[in-house]
XYZ file of C-alpha atoms in Angstrom:
335
model
C -1.592 7.713 -25.549
C 1.065 7.239 -27.969
C 0.930 7.503 -31.505
C 2.303 3.514 -33.081
C 1.504 3.561 -37.292
C 1.925 0.518 -39.058
C 3.684 0.406 -42.411
C 3.730 -2.213 -44.852
C 6.756 -1.355 -47.723
C 6.728 2.391 -46.401
C 3.188 1.987 -47.568
C 0.758 3.644 -44.943
C -1.432 0.796 -43.539
C -3.235 2.049 -39.953
C -2.345 3.629 -37.106
C -2.881 2.183 -33.143
C -4.028 -1.179 -34.517
C -4.588 -2.579 -30.570
C -4.121 -6.331 -32.149
C -0.698 -5.554 -33.158
C 0.588 -3.132 -30.273
C 0.370 -5.304 -26.076
C -2.447 -2.420 -24.061
C -0.294 -2.090 -21.462
C 2.399 -0.359 -24.058
C -0.449 1.941 -25.754
C 2.007 4.598 -24.736
C 4.514 4.022 -27.285
C 4.675 6.474 -30.208
C 6.504 4.947 -33.096
C 6.488 3.164 -36.363
C 6.606 -0.195 -37.317
C 7.063 -1.083 -40.994
C 6.070 -4.514 -41.780
C 6.252 -5.937 -45.709
C 4.573 -9.785 -43.935
C 1.261 -7.547 -43.697
C -1.013 -7.034 -46.120
C -1.303 -4.501 -47.592
C -5.459 -4.484 -46.792
C -5.872 -4.851 -43.284
C -8.697 -5.394 -41.349
C -8.944 -6.075 -37.767
C -10.876 -9.624 -37.812
C -7.510 -10.622 -39.981
C -5.538 -9.359 -37.562
C -6.897 -11.077 -35.027
C -6.267 -14.737 -36.368
C -2.854 -13.979 -38.233
C -0.797 -15.716 -35.853
C 2.032 -13.720 -37.072
C 0.861 -10.440 -35.505
C 1.234 -12.278 -32.571
C 5.154 -12.823 -33.286
C 4.978 -8.966 -34.221
C 3.498 -7.770 -30.517
C 5.036 -10.117 -28.629
C 8.328 -8.716 -30.006
C 7.998 -5.424 -29.476
C 7.276 -6.474 -25.956
C 10.519 -8.224 -26.113
C 11.775 -4.769 -27.276
C 10.995 -2.591 -24.743
C 11.613 -4.993 -22.008
C 15.429 -5.554 -23.056
C 15.293 -1.488 -23.411
C 14.098 -0.676 -20.215
C 16.613 -3.389 -18.164
C 19.469 -2.155 -19.926
C 18.331 1.443 -18.951
C 18.135 -0.391 -15.550
C 21.768 -1.643 -15.961
C 23.697 1.313 -17.658
C 22.110 3.972 -16.777
C 19.788 3.361 -13.140
C 20.314 7.934 -13.136
C 18.280 8.311 -15.976
C 16.068 5.056 -15.193
C 14.800 6.383 -11.681
C 14.035 9.953 -13.745
C 11.228 7.772 -15.502
C 10.573 5.549 -13.558
C 7.355 7.534 -11.752
C 5.277 8.319 -14.205
C 6.371 5.093 -16.338
C 5.706 2.200 -13.385
C 2.335 1.752 -13.755
C 2.644 0.544 -17.472
C 5.165 -1.145 -17.061
C 3.272 -2.898 -13.536
C 0.074 -3.431 -15.368
C 2.858 -5.172 -18.548
C 3.155 -7.540 -15.674
C -0.448 -8.624 -14.009
C -0.053 -9.121 -18.263
C 1.871 -10.645 -20.139
C 4.105 -13.883 -18.628
C 6.910 -13.265 -20.573
C 7.190 -9.179 -19.990
C 6.950 -10.479 -15.997
C 9.275 -13.246 -16.855
C 11.927 -9.886 -17.484
C 11.483 -7.258 -15.545
C 11.048 -8.331 -12.356
C 14.469 -8.289 -11.761
C 14.204 -3.987 -12.501
C 10.977 -3.009 -10.769
C 12.066 -0.380 -8.439
C 10.406 0.047 -5.482
C 11.074 4.663 -3.550
C 11.784 4.111 -0.051
C 10.881 6.561 2.974
C 14.282 8.825 1.903
C 13.137 8.841 -1.269
C 15.598 6.629 -2.614
C 15.174 3.733 -5.191
C 15.627 0.705 -3.962
C 14.711 -3.781 -5.381
C 12.029 -5.117 -4.338
C 15.902 -7.550 -3.594
C 17.972 -5.349 -2.425
C 15.181 -3.479 0.852
C 14.261 -7.512 2.258
C 17.928 -8.307 2.184
C 18.581 -4.701 4.804
C 15.001 -6.003 6.836
C 15.976 -9.890 7.104
C 16.935 -8.661 10.834
C 14.168 -6.859 11.710
C 11.251 -8.507 9.803
C 12.209 -11.149 7.531
C 10.785 -11.570 4.526
C 8.300 -8.748 4.763
C 7.896 -6.021 3.140
C 5.756 -2.726 4.695
C 4.655 -0.207 2.089
C 2.852 3.546 2.961
C -0.344 3.925 0.467
C -0.950 8.263 1.555
C 2.481 10.095 2.785
C 0.183 12.408 4.953
C -2.459 9.914 6.478
C -0.344 8.054 7.428
C 3.316 9.880 8.648
C 1.779 8.942 11.635
C 3.459 5.434 11.420
C 5.367 6.759 9.539
C 8.096 8.930 12.492
C 7.247 5.738 13.657
C 8.545 3.301 11.627
C 12.255 6.431 10.652
C 12.958 5.954 15.266
C 13.687 2.894 15.260
C 15.427 3.008 12.352
C 13.046 1.094 9.423
C 11.920 1.983 6.703
C 8.836 1.436 4.334
C 8.279 1.195 0.616
C 6.117 4.161 -1.358
C 3.533 2.742 -3.440
C 0.355 4.503 -3.687
C -0.967 3.978 -7.722
C -4.110 2.396 -7.698
C -2.034 0.148 -10.004
C -0.214 -1.520 -7.439
C -2.254 -3.107 -5.707
C -3.010 -6.154 -8.140
C 0.473 -5.578 -8.585
C 1.770 -6.799 -5.143
C -0.555 -9.790 -4.975
C 0.579 -11.142 -8.300
C 4.490 -10.477 -6.515
C 3.338 -12.050 -3.312
C 2.377 -15.215 -5.642
C 4.670 -15.352 -7.507
C 7.463 -15.555 -4.969
C 5.194 -17.723 -2.686
C 8.097 -20.075 -2.497
C 10.055 -17.711 0.372
C 6.205 -15.930 1.505
C 6.932 -13.176 0.749
C 4.326 -10.240 2.288
C 3.792 -6.892 1.662
C 1.857 -5.557 4.549
C 0.543 -1.334 4.529
C 2.740 0.437 7.433
C -0.333 0.911 9.465
C -1.475 -3.621 9.502
C -0.670 -5.298 12.870
C 2.059 -3.606 15.064
C 5.777 -5.358 14.590
C 8.057 -5.495 17.865
C 9.999 -3.429 17.008
C 7.838 -1.534 18.343
C 6.761 -3.108 21.972
C 8.591 -2.973 25.126
C 10.167 -5.902 25.952
C 7.602 -7.578 28.436
C 8.529 -9.874 31.333
C 4.904 -13.443 32.986
C 4.438 -10.179 35.565
C 4.313 -7.404 31.872
C 1.863 -9.654 29.943
C -0.229 -10.699 32.961
C -0.626 -7.321 33.063
C -1.586 -5.887 29.806
C -3.954 -9.258 30.028
C -5.729 -6.705 32.831
C -5.833 -3.945 31.360
C -7.158 -4.799 28.436
C -9.766 -6.739 29.288
C -10.224 -3.577 32.014
C -9.938 -1.117 29.035
C -12.265 -3.157 26.106
C -14.958 -2.533 29.267
C -14.504 0.772 29.296
C -14.358 1.315 25.456
C -16.438 -0.306 24.145
C -18.991 1.483 27.433
C -17.932 5.266 26.730
C -17.971 4.694 22.535
C -21.229 1.938 22.533
C -20.052 -0.769 20.374
C -19.853 -4.122 21.317
C -18.469 -4.783 18.605
C -15.567 -2.856 19.110
C -11.677 -4.929 18.872
C -9.428 -3.193 22.092
C -5.180 -3.816 22.422
C -3.079 -3.047 24.859
C 0.287 -2.387 24.067
C 3.692 -0.841 25.402
C 5.006 1.357 23.011
C 8.563 2.489 23.012
C 7.117 5.945 21.917
C 4.681 7.352 25.657
C 3.399 10.138 22.790
C 1.513 7.765 21.093
C -2.083 7.327 23.289
C -4.108 5.176 19.982
C -3.768 3.174 16.852
C -6.395 2.372 14.639
C -4.561 -0.991 12.675
C -6.347 -2.850 9.987
C -5.637 -6.309 9.168
C -3.529 -6.545 5.391
C -6.510 -9.037 4.176
C -9.720 -7.292 5.805
C -7.810 -4.337 3.863
C -7.733 -5.422 0.037
C -11.133 -6.114 -0.049
C -12.453 -3.185 1.299
C -9.662 -1.533 -0.865
C -11.310 -4.186 -4.166
C -14.214 -3.523 -3.149
C -14.028 0.020 -3.466
C -12.490 0.130 -6.743
C -15.563 -2.289 -8.489
C -18.383 -0.451 -6.772
C -19.045 -2.377 -4.069
C -20.624 -1.485 -1.517
C -19.007 -1.944 1.476
C -18.259 -2.012 5.385
C -17.709 1.787 5.764
C -13.999 1.581 7.189
C -14.722 4.558 9.388
C -16.733 3.350 11.373
C -16.664 1.886 15.347
C -15.578 -1.588 15.205
C -15.133 -2.032 11.489
C -14.769 -5.657 10.526
C -11.309 -6.186 10.815
C -9.531 -2.743 12.223
C -8.814 -3.210 16.189
C -7.463 0.110 18.270
C -4.211 -0.379 19.620
C -4.312 1.619 23.503
C -0.261 2.167 24.549
C -0.062 1.163 28.189
C 2.598 3.555 28.229
C 0.222 6.780 27.673
C -0.743 9.144 30.853
C -4.735 9.296 28.569
C -5.302 6.083 28.174
C -3.808 5.769 32.425
C -6.024 8.356 33.472
C -9.245 6.657 31.669
C -8.279 2.866 33.045
C -7.719 4.270 36.469
C -10.945 6.629 36.291
C -13.513 4.496 34.755
C -16.141 5.902 35.646
C -14.716 9.545 35.548
C -16.741 12.656 34.604
C -14.546 12.337 31.817
C -13.819 9.223 31.421
C -16.065 8.954 28.383
C -15.511 12.287 26.524
C -11.878 11.027 26.399
C -12.474 8.287 24.993
C -14.252 9.158 21.920
C -11.590 11.721 21.654
C -8.945 9.023 21.938
C -10.362 6.668 19.740
C -10.789 9.479 16.661
C -7.605 10.497 17.990
C -6.197 6.718 16.340
C -8.592 6.851 13.407
C -6.947 10.748 11.981
C -4.100 9.019 11.665
C -5.384 5.659 9.619
C -8.346 7.472 7.412
C -9.623 10.300 7.011
C -13.138 10.666 9.499
C -16.704 11.186 7.783
C -17.981 14.044 8.097
C -20.704 13.055 11.040
C -17.327 11.909 13.211
C -15.444 15.335 11.840
C -17.623 17.672 13.244
C -18.113 15.521 16.943
C -14.598 15.542 16.973
C -14.224 19.807 16.235
C -17.515 20.049 18.909
C -16.075 17.537 21.252
C -12.395 19.858 21.422
C -13.723 23.258 22.401
C -15.444 21.205 25.439
C -11.767 19.861 26.342
C -10.193 23.980 25.686
C -13.317 24.891 27.807
C -12.894 22.318 30.815
C -9.296 22.707 30.321
C -10.448 26.972 30.671
C -11.402 26.077 33.650
């Protein structure tokens, strides 16, 4: 928290008066000397003083002008401070329409290469591959598999790991409704660029595989609600992935933020969750060819947990099972 001291003709009145300083600018430090404020000021008087609102608006404007000016004339310094100040700027954009109007073109994002870009720059670069879609990362370690897939295909994403980012991107989407810009986390539905082009015959085979593998995995995992999708991914080393619809994931995040109990995203077949199986992967092919094989169940369970590990931390019970199963698989290989 900063310190703003309020003066009247160099006579100290008070400090950190929230009625004068907008909430999102409480980290500021400095002095306001205003001869139009009464010396015997009270909080109730300030709340009903129209002039106080003008001071607050003026402070907001000055800060926005300073920041936008720095972005245009001293981009290096602006980027240096960005990681520290951006939560306050984004909060201000959510709370104050005038501040948002002045700052919206000077919000910058760090990409997968660690460079700062604007939203317009990102959309322009990506328009040929995924027009009007902004992919983002919330956890670089947890989502590393997806990041590697993006980089392999020459795609980019922005880093949004602050809690304020979720309500901020919702605000952005609302403001850019006319352009139909949507933010999608990197592990949302797979983009077509990751899939092999499929002929009509390939599509029929994939449909048959999907029906067969859905039954196999439902039986192995003991979950009827499991949603399974089979795709031919360009990277054959990727066996399985978990995707979660953007709307469902945001709802879960919001429920967590407000301490509301919701469906555990780690549960088998959690709502909105899809297990994507790679038809080009040898393990997936093995499962499809050995419906009732001796090791089919353990492979299905392991594939699911491996997919979950790249999506979210496993629960203690799942991790215990995963470790025990991994040991058993190594024992089988050692025989």
